[in-house]
Short mmCIF file of N, CA and C in Angstrom, two decimals:
data_model
loop_
_atom_site.label_atom_id
_atom_site.label_comp_id
_atom_site.label_asym_id
_atom_site.label_seq_id
_atom_site.Cartn_x
_atom_site.Cartn_y
_atom_site.Cartn_z
N MET A 1 11.98 -4.10 25.36
CA MET A 1 10.56 -4.31 24.91
C MET A 1 10.04 -2.94 24.21
N THR A 2 9.27 -3.07 23.27
CA THR A 2 8.79 -1.82 22.64
C THR A 2 7.53 -1.56 23.31
N GLU A 3 7.48 -0.10 23.66
CA GLU A 3 6.34 0.50 24.31
C GLU A 3 5.28 0.93 23.28
N PHE A 4 4.15 0.61 23.49
CA PHE A 4 3.05 1.01 22.74
C PHE A 4 2.36 2.23 23.09
N THR A 5 2.43 3.23 22.18
CA THR A 5 2.04 4.57 22.53
C THR A 5 0.72 4.90 22.14
N HIS A 6 -0.11 3.91 21.60
CA HIS A 6 -1.43 4.32 21.23
C HIS A 6 -2.35 4.02 22.37
N PHE A 7 -1.90 3.99 23.67
CA PHE A 7 -2.81 3.85 24.73
C PHE A 7 -2.49 4.87 25.69
N ASN A 8 -3.49 5.41 26.46
CA ASN A 8 -3.42 6.42 27.50
C ASN A 8 -3.16 5.64 28.96
N GLU A 9 -3.15 6.45 29.85
CA GLU A 9 -2.74 5.90 31.21
C GLU A 9 -3.93 5.06 31.75
N GLU A 10 -5.13 5.12 31.10
CA GLU A 10 -6.17 4.23 31.47
C GLU A 10 -6.26 2.94 30.60
N GLY A 11 -5.25 2.81 29.65
CA GLY A 11 -5.35 1.74 28.82
C GLY A 11 -6.25 1.79 27.70
N ARG A 12 -6.81 2.96 27.41
CA ARG A 12 -7.64 3.25 26.37
C ARG A 12 -6.95 3.76 25.21
N ALA A 13 -7.50 3.51 23.99
CA ALA A 13 -6.96 3.93 22.73
C ALA A 13 -6.87 5.52 22.64
N ARG A 14 -5.67 6.05 21.97
CA ARG A 14 -5.52 7.48 21.93
C ARG A 14 -4.85 7.76 20.57
N MET A 15 -4.95 8.90 19.93
CA MET A 15 -4.05 9.32 18.87
C MET A 15 -2.61 9.93 19.62
N VAL A 16 -1.71 9.43 19.21
CA VAL A 16 -0.39 9.90 19.80
C VAL A 16 -0.03 11.33 19.46
N ASP A 17 0.38 12.12 20.54
CA ASP A 17 0.77 13.44 20.52
C ASP A 17 2.15 13.64 19.76
N ILE A 18 2.17 14.07 18.50
CA ILE A 18 3.47 14.27 18.00
C ILE A 18 3.73 15.73 17.90
N SER A 19 3.20 16.65 18.70
CA SER A 19 3.56 18.06 18.55
C SER A 19 5.11 18.42 18.83
N GLU A 20 5.60 17.56 19.65
CA GLU A 20 7.14 17.80 20.09
C GLU A 20 8.15 17.02 19.21
N LYS A 21 7.63 16.26 18.16
CA LYS A 21 8.52 15.49 17.40
C LYS A 21 9.00 16.30 16.32
N GLU A 22 10.23 16.00 16.04
CA GLU A 22 11.12 16.73 14.98
C GLU A 22 10.70 16.46 13.63
N THR A 23 10.45 17.60 12.87
CA THR A 23 10.17 17.50 11.48
C THR A 23 11.23 16.90 10.67
N SER A 24 11.03 15.97 9.67
CA SER A 24 12.01 15.42 8.89
C SER A 24 11.39 14.96 7.51
N HIS A 25 12.22 14.80 6.50
CA HIS A 25 11.77 14.12 5.11
C HIS A 25 11.55 12.58 5.67
N ARG A 26 10.48 12.13 5.23
CA ARG A 26 10.05 10.76 5.34
C ARG A 26 9.60 10.21 4.21
N THR A 27 9.96 8.75 4.08
CA THR A 27 9.49 8.09 2.83
C THR A 27 9.01 6.67 3.35
N ALA A 28 8.26 6.21 2.65
CA ALA A 28 7.81 4.82 2.81
C ALA A 28 7.52 4.13 1.43
N VAL A 29 8.01 2.74 1.37
CA VAL A 29 7.64 2.01 0.06
C VAL A 29 7.03 0.81 0.62
N ALA A 30 5.79 0.44 -0.01
CA ALA A 30 4.99 -0.62 0.27
C ALA A 30 4.81 -1.52 -1.04
N VAL A 31 4.66 -2.81 -0.68
CA VAL A 31 4.56 -3.68 -2.02
C VAL A 31 3.22 -4.48 -1.60
N SER A 32 2.36 -4.71 -2.77
CA SER A 32 1.26 -5.62 -2.73
C SER A 32 1.46 -6.33 -4.31
N GLY A 33 0.33 -7.29 -4.37
CA GLY A 33 0.27 -7.82 -5.65
C GLY A 33 -1.15 -8.46 -5.82
N VAL A 34 -1.34 -8.73 -6.93
CA VAL A 34 -2.51 -9.53 -7.42
C VAL A 34 -2.21 -10.66 -8.28
N THR A 35 -2.52 -11.90 -8.08
CA THR A 35 -2.35 -12.91 -8.78
C THR A 35 -3.53 -13.24 -9.68
N VAL A 36 -3.34 -13.20 -11.05
CA VAL A 36 -4.51 -13.35 -11.89
C VAL A 36 -4.35 -14.54 -12.98
N SER A 37 -5.33 -15.03 -13.58
CA SER A 37 -5.24 -15.84 -14.64
C SER A 37 -4.65 -15.32 -15.92
N GLU A 38 -4.35 -16.14 -16.86
CA GLU A 38 -3.82 -15.71 -18.32
C GLU A 38 -4.86 -14.84 -18.87
N GLU A 39 -6.10 -15.12 -18.80
CA GLU A 39 -7.15 -14.34 -19.44
C GLU A 39 -7.21 -12.94 -18.83
N VAL A 40 -7.25 -12.91 -17.53
CA VAL A 40 -7.16 -11.53 -16.82
C VAL A 40 -5.88 -10.80 -17.34
N PHE A 41 -4.91 -11.39 -17.29
CA PHE A 41 -3.59 -10.74 -17.62
C PHE A 41 -3.60 -10.10 -19.09
N LEU A 42 -4.04 -10.94 -20.04
CA LEU A 42 -4.13 -10.42 -21.30
C LEU A 42 -5.25 -9.33 -21.44
N LYS A 43 -6.25 -9.41 -20.81
CA LYS A 43 -7.34 -8.25 -20.88
C LYS A 43 -6.74 -7.12 -20.36
N ILE A 44 -6.06 -7.29 -19.25
CA ILE A 44 -5.49 -5.88 -18.70
C ILE A 44 -4.42 -5.38 -19.51
N LYS A 45 -3.54 -6.32 -20.14
CA LYS A 45 -2.67 -5.66 -21.13
C LYS A 45 -3.12 -5.15 -22.38
N GLU A 46 -4.36 -5.72 -22.75
CA GLU A 46 -4.89 -5.22 -24.11
C GLU A 46 -6.02 -4.13 -23.77
N ASN A 47 -5.95 -3.79 -22.69
CA ASN A 47 -7.18 -2.88 -22.17
C ASN A 47 -8.46 -3.28 -22.61
N GLY A 48 -8.71 -4.43 -22.33
CA GLY A 48 -9.90 -5.20 -22.72
C GLY A 48 -11.24 -5.15 -21.72
N PHE A 49 -11.13 -4.48 -20.63
CA PHE A 49 -12.23 -4.43 -19.71
C PHE A 49 -13.13 -3.15 -19.97
N LYS A 50 -14.44 -3.45 -19.92
CA LYS A 50 -15.30 -2.46 -20.15
C LYS A 50 -15.36 -1.32 -19.18
N LYS A 51 -14.79 -1.51 -18.05
CA LYS A 51 -14.77 -0.44 -16.99
C LYS A 51 -13.51 0.45 -17.19
N GLY A 52 -12.62 0.16 -18.19
CA GLY A 52 -11.58 1.09 -18.43
C GLY A 52 -10.30 0.51 -18.37
N ASP A 53 -9.30 1.31 -18.32
CA ASP A 53 -7.86 1.00 -18.15
C ASP A 53 -7.58 0.55 -16.75
N VAL A 54 -7.36 -0.72 -16.33
CA VAL A 54 -7.39 -1.33 -15.12
C VAL A 54 -6.27 -0.49 -14.35
N LEU A 55 -5.10 -0.54 -15.00
CA LEU A 55 -3.81 0.09 -14.15
C LEU A 55 -3.95 1.62 -14.04
N ALA A 56 -4.46 2.19 -15.03
CA ALA A 56 -4.67 3.56 -14.80
C ALA A 56 -5.63 3.94 -13.54
N VAL A 57 -6.80 3.15 -13.52
CA VAL A 57 -7.83 3.42 -12.34
C VAL A 57 -7.04 2.98 -11.08
N ALA A 58 -6.37 1.86 -11.14
CA ALA A 58 -5.74 1.46 -9.80
C ALA A 58 -4.75 2.47 -9.40
N GLN A 59 -4.02 3.17 -10.34
CA GLN A 59 -3.11 3.98 -9.91
C GLN A 59 -3.70 5.27 -9.10
N ILE A 60 -4.93 5.72 -9.77
CA ILE A 60 -5.61 6.90 -9.15
C ILE A 60 -6.20 6.51 -7.77
N ALA A 61 -6.77 5.18 -7.83
CA ALA A 61 -7.13 4.69 -6.41
C ALA A 61 -6.16 4.67 -5.28
N GLY A 62 -4.89 4.17 -5.85
CA GLY A 62 -3.75 4.07 -4.79
C GLY A 62 -3.40 5.63 -4.19
N ILE A 63 -3.37 6.58 -5.24
CA ILE A 63 -3.06 7.97 -4.84
C ILE A 63 -4.21 8.49 -4.00
N MET A 64 -5.37 8.36 -4.29
CA MET A 64 -6.52 8.83 -3.45
C MET A 64 -6.44 8.12 -2.05
N ALA A 65 -6.18 6.90 -1.95
CA ALA A 65 -6.21 6.09 -0.77
C ALA A 65 -5.15 6.64 0.21
N ALA A 66 -3.88 7.00 -0.44
CA ALA A 66 -2.88 7.47 0.41
C ALA A 66 -3.18 8.72 1.07
N LYS A 67 -3.84 9.71 0.16
CA LYS A 67 -4.29 10.96 0.70
C LYS A 67 -5.48 10.85 1.87
N LYS A 68 -6.20 9.79 1.83
CA LYS A 68 -7.37 9.64 2.84
C LYS A 68 -7.09 8.65 3.76
N THR A 69 -5.87 8.13 4.05
CA THR A 69 -5.51 7.14 4.95
C THR A 69 -6.09 7.35 6.41
N SER A 70 -5.87 8.69 6.95
CA SER A 70 -6.33 8.90 8.15
C SER A 70 -7.86 8.79 8.30
N ASP A 71 -8.68 8.73 7.30
CA ASP A 71 -10.09 8.46 7.09
C ASP A 71 -10.26 6.96 7.44
N TRP A 72 -9.51 6.28 7.12
CA TRP A 72 -9.55 4.73 7.10
C TRP A 72 -9.09 4.00 8.34
N ILE A 73 -7.92 4.70 8.86
CA ILE A 73 -7.20 4.08 10.13
C ILE A 73 -7.39 4.93 11.28
N PRO A 74 -8.05 4.57 12.30
CA PRO A 74 -8.53 5.55 13.26
C PRO A 74 -7.40 6.19 14.03
N MET A 75 -6.36 5.83 14.24
CA MET A 75 -5.25 6.49 14.96
C MET A 75 -4.13 7.20 14.04
N CYS A 76 -4.44 7.19 12.64
CA CYS A 76 -3.32 7.83 11.83
C CYS A 76 -3.81 9.32 11.81
N HIS A 77 -2.68 10.09 11.87
CA HIS A 77 -2.53 11.71 11.64
C HIS A 77 -2.79 12.06 10.23
N PRO A 78 -3.86 12.89 10.06
CA PRO A 78 -3.77 13.46 8.66
C PRO A 78 -2.65 14.09 8.24
N LEU A 79 -1.97 13.70 7.25
CA LEU A 79 -0.70 14.23 6.75
C LEU A 79 -0.71 15.02 5.51
N SER A 80 0.20 15.93 5.37
CA SER A 80 0.39 16.52 4.07
C SER A 80 1.32 15.96 3.31
N LEU A 81 1.01 15.11 2.20
CA LEU A 81 1.86 14.45 1.38
C LEU A 81 2.66 15.21 0.38
N THR A 82 3.88 14.92 0.21
CA THR A 82 4.62 15.54 -0.84
C THR A 82 4.78 14.92 -1.99
N GLY A 83 4.47 13.61 -2.08
CA GLY A 83 4.56 12.70 -3.28
C GLY A 83 3.97 11.28 -3.07
N VAL A 84 3.18 10.90 -4.06
CA VAL A 84 2.72 9.43 -4.06
C VAL A 84 3.15 9.00 -5.47
N ASP A 85 3.77 7.80 -5.62
CA ASP A 85 3.99 7.38 -6.85
C ASP A 85 3.64 5.69 -6.93
N LEU A 86 2.92 5.14 -7.74
CA LEU A 86 2.79 3.80 -7.91
C LEU A 86 3.30 3.37 -9.15
N SER A 87 3.93 2.13 -9.17
CA SER A 87 4.54 1.37 -10.35
C SER A 87 4.03 -0.05 -10.28
N PHE A 88 3.86 -0.52 -11.54
CA PHE A 88 3.24 -1.93 -11.84
C PHE A 88 4.40 -2.65 -12.57
N SER A 89 4.28 -3.87 -12.39
CA SER A 89 5.13 -4.83 -13.10
C SER A 89 4.58 -6.25 -13.10
N TRP A 90 4.95 -6.99 -14.07
CA TRP A 90 4.25 -8.36 -14.29
C TRP A 90 5.26 -9.42 -14.19
N HIS A 91 4.95 -10.57 -13.51
CA HIS A 91 5.84 -11.68 -13.26
C HIS A 91 4.92 -12.84 -13.65
N GLU A 92 5.59 -13.74 -14.60
CA GLU A 92 4.79 -14.96 -15.08
C GLU A 92 5.15 -16.00 -14.06
N LEU A 93 4.10 -16.72 -13.52
CA LEU A 93 4.23 -17.80 -12.64
C LEU A 93 3.87 -19.18 -13.28
N ALA A 94 3.93 -20.13 -12.55
CA ALA A 94 3.53 -21.44 -13.19
C ALA A 94 2.09 -21.55 -13.42
N ASP A 95 1.75 -22.51 -14.33
CA ASP A 95 0.27 -23.01 -14.50
C ASP A 95 -0.65 -21.72 -15.19
N SER A 96 -0.05 -21.06 -16.04
CA SER A 96 -0.65 -19.96 -16.83
C SER A 96 -1.21 -18.88 -15.75
N MET A 97 -0.50 -18.66 -14.79
CA MET A 97 -0.79 -17.60 -13.85
C MET A 97 0.04 -16.40 -13.84
N PHE A 98 -0.42 -15.20 -13.64
CA PHE A 98 0.53 -14.06 -13.62
C PHE A 98 0.32 -13.20 -12.51
N LYS A 99 1.45 -12.54 -11.82
CA LYS A 99 1.30 -11.77 -10.76
C LYS A 99 1.67 -10.22 -11.16
N LEU A 100 0.54 -9.46 -10.80
CA LEU A 100 0.88 -8.10 -10.98
C LEU A 100 1.52 -7.56 -9.72
N ASN A 101 2.67 -7.05 -9.84
CA ASN A 101 3.28 -6.37 -8.64
C ASN A 101 3.08 -5.02 -8.48
N ILE A 102 2.77 -4.43 -7.39
CA ILE A 102 2.26 -2.94 -7.10
C ILE A 102 3.29 -2.56 -6.24
N LYS A 103 3.99 -1.44 -6.57
CA LYS A 103 4.94 -0.78 -5.60
C LYS A 103 4.55 0.67 -5.46
N VAL A 104 4.53 1.22 -4.17
CA VAL A 104 4.04 2.45 -3.82
C VAL A 104 5.25 3.21 -3.10
N GLU A 105 5.34 4.32 -3.47
CA GLU A 105 6.39 5.20 -2.63
C GLU A 105 5.62 6.31 -2.26
N VAL A 106 5.65 6.79 -1.07
CA VAL A 106 4.92 7.94 -0.46
C VAL A 106 5.98 8.82 0.31
N LYS A 107 5.82 10.08 0.09
CA LYS A 107 6.89 11.14 0.64
C LYS A 107 6.05 12.05 1.51
N THR A 108 6.87 12.59 2.52
CA THR A 108 6.27 13.94 3.32
C THR A 108 7.39 14.51 3.91
N LYS A 109 7.24 15.72 4.32
CA LYS A 109 8.05 16.32 5.42
C LYS A 109 7.28 16.67 6.47
N GLY A 110 7.36 15.93 7.67
CA GLY A 110 6.62 16.13 8.75
C GLY A 110 7.15 15.43 9.86
N SER A 111 6.17 15.32 10.96
CA SER A 111 6.51 14.84 12.34
C SER A 111 6.09 13.39 12.65
N THR A 112 5.63 12.68 11.51
CA THR A 112 5.32 11.18 11.67
C THR A 112 5.44 10.60 10.31
N GLY A 113 5.64 9.25 10.29
CA GLY A 113 5.90 8.61 9.02
C GLY A 113 4.70 8.29 8.13
N VAL A 114 4.99 7.94 7.12
CA VAL A 114 3.92 7.55 6.01
C VAL A 114 3.97 6.10 5.64
N GLU A 115 4.29 5.21 6.60
CA GLU A 115 3.99 3.83 6.38
C GLU A 115 2.56 3.36 5.98
N MET A 116 1.69 3.95 6.85
CA MET A 116 0.29 3.59 6.75
C MET A 116 -0.27 3.96 5.42
N GLU A 117 0.19 5.11 4.97
CA GLU A 117 -0.30 5.81 3.65
C GLU A 117 0.24 4.84 2.53
N ALA A 118 1.40 4.48 2.61
CA ALA A 118 1.98 3.56 1.56
C ALA A 118 1.26 2.24 1.56
N LEU A 119 0.96 1.66 2.76
CA LEU A 119 0.50 0.34 2.70
C LEU A 119 -1.01 0.43 2.20
N THR A 120 -1.72 1.46 2.81
CA THR A 120 -3.13 1.78 2.34
C THR A 120 -3.17 1.96 0.75
N ALA A 121 -2.21 2.67 0.14
CA ALA A 121 -2.20 2.89 -1.30
C ALA A 121 -2.19 1.58 -2.09
N ALA A 122 -0.99 0.72 -1.54
CA ALA A 122 -0.80 -0.51 -2.17
C ALA A 122 -2.24 -1.51 -1.99
N SER A 123 -2.75 -1.43 -1.01
CA SER A 123 -3.94 -2.20 -0.64
C SER A 123 -5.02 -1.78 -1.63
N ALA A 124 -5.30 -0.45 -1.72
CA ALA A 124 -6.47 0.18 -2.60
C ALA A 124 -6.09 -0.22 -4.01
N ALA A 125 -4.95 -0.03 -4.59
CA ALA A 125 -4.76 -0.35 -5.85
C ALA A 125 -4.92 -1.80 -6.30
N ALA A 126 -4.53 -2.73 -5.26
CA ALA A 126 -4.76 -4.23 -5.46
C ALA A 126 -6.30 -4.40 -5.47
N LEU A 127 -7.05 -3.84 -4.40
CA LEU A 127 -8.47 -4.07 -4.39
C LEU A 127 -9.13 -3.58 -5.75
N THR A 128 -8.64 -2.42 -6.32
CA THR A 128 -9.21 -1.81 -7.40
C THR A 128 -9.16 -2.67 -8.63
N VAL A 129 -7.95 -3.42 -8.73
CA VAL A 129 -7.57 -4.32 -9.83
C VAL A 129 -8.66 -5.46 -9.73
N TYR A 130 -8.82 -5.97 -8.52
CA TYR A 130 -9.80 -6.96 -8.26
C TYR A 130 -11.22 -6.64 -8.68
N ASP A 131 -11.63 -5.40 -8.32
CA ASP A 131 -12.97 -4.97 -8.56
C ASP A 131 -13.21 -4.95 -10.01
N MET A 132 -12.17 -4.35 -10.69
CA MET A 132 -12.38 -4.18 -12.20
C MET A 132 -12.34 -5.33 -13.03
N CYS A 133 -11.71 -6.55 -12.27
CA CYS A 133 -11.58 -7.75 -13.08
C CYS A 133 -12.45 -8.80 -12.68
N LYS A 134 -13.17 -8.74 -11.49
CA LYS A 134 -13.86 -9.73 -10.90
C LYS A 134 -14.85 -10.43 -11.81
N ALA A 135 -15.40 -9.67 -12.80
CA ALA A 135 -16.42 -10.27 -13.65
C ALA A 135 -15.72 -11.64 -14.58
N ALA A 136 -14.37 -11.33 -14.82
CA ALA A 136 -13.72 -12.34 -15.62
C ALA A 136 -13.16 -13.50 -14.82
N ASP A 137 -12.93 -13.20 -13.46
CA ASP A 137 -12.22 -14.23 -12.54
C ASP A 137 -12.38 -13.91 -11.20
N LYS A 138 -13.36 -14.30 -10.44
CA LYS A 138 -13.29 -14.20 -8.86
C LYS A 138 -12.28 -14.84 -8.02
N GLY A 139 -11.33 -15.65 -8.81
CA GLY A 139 -10.37 -16.43 -8.09
C GLY A 139 -9.02 -15.76 -7.85
N MET A 140 -9.03 -14.40 -8.25
CA MET A 140 -7.77 -13.71 -8.16
C MET A 140 -7.19 -13.65 -6.65
N VAL A 141 -6.08 -13.75 -6.26
CA VAL A 141 -5.53 -13.58 -4.98
C VAL A 141 -4.69 -12.20 -4.73
N ILE A 142 -4.99 -11.64 -3.77
CA ILE A 142 -4.36 -10.36 -3.42
C ILE A 142 -3.34 -10.70 -2.34
N GLY A 143 -2.11 -9.96 -2.52
CA GLY A 143 -1.00 -10.09 -1.58
C GLY A 143 0.20 -10.89 -1.86
N PRO A 144 1.29 -11.01 -1.07
CA PRO A 144 1.09 -10.33 0.42
C PRO A 144 1.25 -8.89 0.14
N THR A 145 0.92 -8.06 1.15
CA THR A 145 1.10 -6.58 1.33
C THR A 145 1.91 -6.43 2.35
N TYR A 146 3.10 -5.57 2.13
CA TYR A 146 4.08 -5.35 3.24
C TYR A 146 4.90 -4.12 3.03
N LEU A 147 5.44 -3.50 4.08
CA LEU A 147 6.29 -2.47 4.05
C LEU A 147 7.80 -2.98 3.64
N GLN A 148 8.05 -2.31 2.50
CA GLN A 148 9.53 -2.68 1.86
C GLN A 148 10.55 -1.87 2.51
N SER A 149 10.37 -0.46 2.91
CA SER A 149 11.35 0.28 3.41
C SER A 149 10.54 1.48 4.03
N LYS A 150 11.37 2.18 4.72
CA LYS A 150 11.03 3.51 5.24
C LYS A 150 12.26 4.35 5.68
N THR A 151 12.10 5.66 5.48
CA THR A 151 13.22 6.51 6.01
C THR A 151 12.66 7.50 6.70
N GLY A 152 13.57 8.20 7.72
CA GLY A 152 13.08 9.36 8.52
C GLY A 152 12.65 9.01 9.76
N GLY A 153 12.51 9.84 10.78
CA GLY A 153 12.01 9.78 12.05
C GLY A 153 13.04 9.24 13.06
N LYS A 154 12.51 9.24 14.37
CA LYS A 154 13.53 9.07 15.37
C LYS A 154 13.89 7.47 15.51
N ASN A 155 13.12 6.68 14.98
CA ASN A 155 13.44 5.35 14.86
C ASN A 155 14.29 4.91 13.68
N GLY A 156 14.65 5.77 12.85
CA GLY A 156 15.70 5.58 11.81
C GLY A 156 14.96 4.77 10.60
N ASP A 157 15.85 4.36 9.82
CA ASP A 157 15.57 3.74 8.58
C ASP A 157 15.18 2.40 8.76
N PHE A 158 14.40 1.62 7.78
CA PHE A 158 14.11 0.36 7.83
C PHE A 158 14.13 -0.13 6.34
N LEU A 159 14.87 -1.33 6.12
CA LEU A 159 14.83 -1.73 4.87
C LEU A 159 14.68 -3.42 5.00
N ARG A 160 13.61 -3.87 4.48
CA ARG A 160 13.36 -5.36 4.47
C ARG A 160 14.49 -6.16 3.88
N SER A 161 15.04 -7.18 4.46
CA SER A 161 16.14 -7.82 4.05
C SER A 161 15.71 -8.90 3.05
N SER A 162 14.39 -9.45 3.09
CA SER A 162 14.04 -10.46 2.20
C SER A 162 12.52 -10.15 1.93
N SER A 163 12.10 -11.00 0.78
CA SER A 163 10.82 -10.75 0.39
C SER A 163 9.88 -11.61 1.01
N PRO A 164 8.70 -11.28 1.53
CA PRO A 164 7.80 -12.28 2.22
C PRO A 164 6.86 -12.83 1.17
N ASP A 165 7.11 -12.69 -0.09
CA ASP A 165 6.31 -13.26 -1.30
C ASP A 165 6.00 -14.67 -1.05
N LYS A 166 6.71 -15.54 -0.25
CA LYS A 166 6.47 -17.01 -0.17
C LYS A 166 5.43 -17.33 0.86
N ILE A 167 4.87 -16.24 1.45
CA ILE A 167 3.80 -16.43 2.43
C ILE A 167 2.54 -16.95 1.79
#
């Protein structure tokens, strides 16, 4: 049974003490997506939104979110990140719908992992796409958002064996 470490002896929330943990190279890859109409897809591709280049702004939002994750998630440690990279790809779905796939890789050399930073970055990028495109279509769908892989740390590596995109 997994022991939850975010509780003290009184059962109250605490930030885990990582001062004795081994420093190692750590990475995390998170994935999210935004399903959009053909109209929104074409406007994004043609840079047709008045607010600017949707994917460029989403990229910056994701990087900024990764850097500020500990400001959003109460028990997250502030980390010195060594790299954050976002990539985007499109997938055509049925019924003239398109899915923007968002992939984020975050790296650090430290005493705790970067899973939350990667997940936060993917979520912020998806939310930014929604924000920039909502005037054209409020029916966009965000998600699923999930951890694809992680390396480093005492619990070892993780690689998702199948995509939860059918959720």
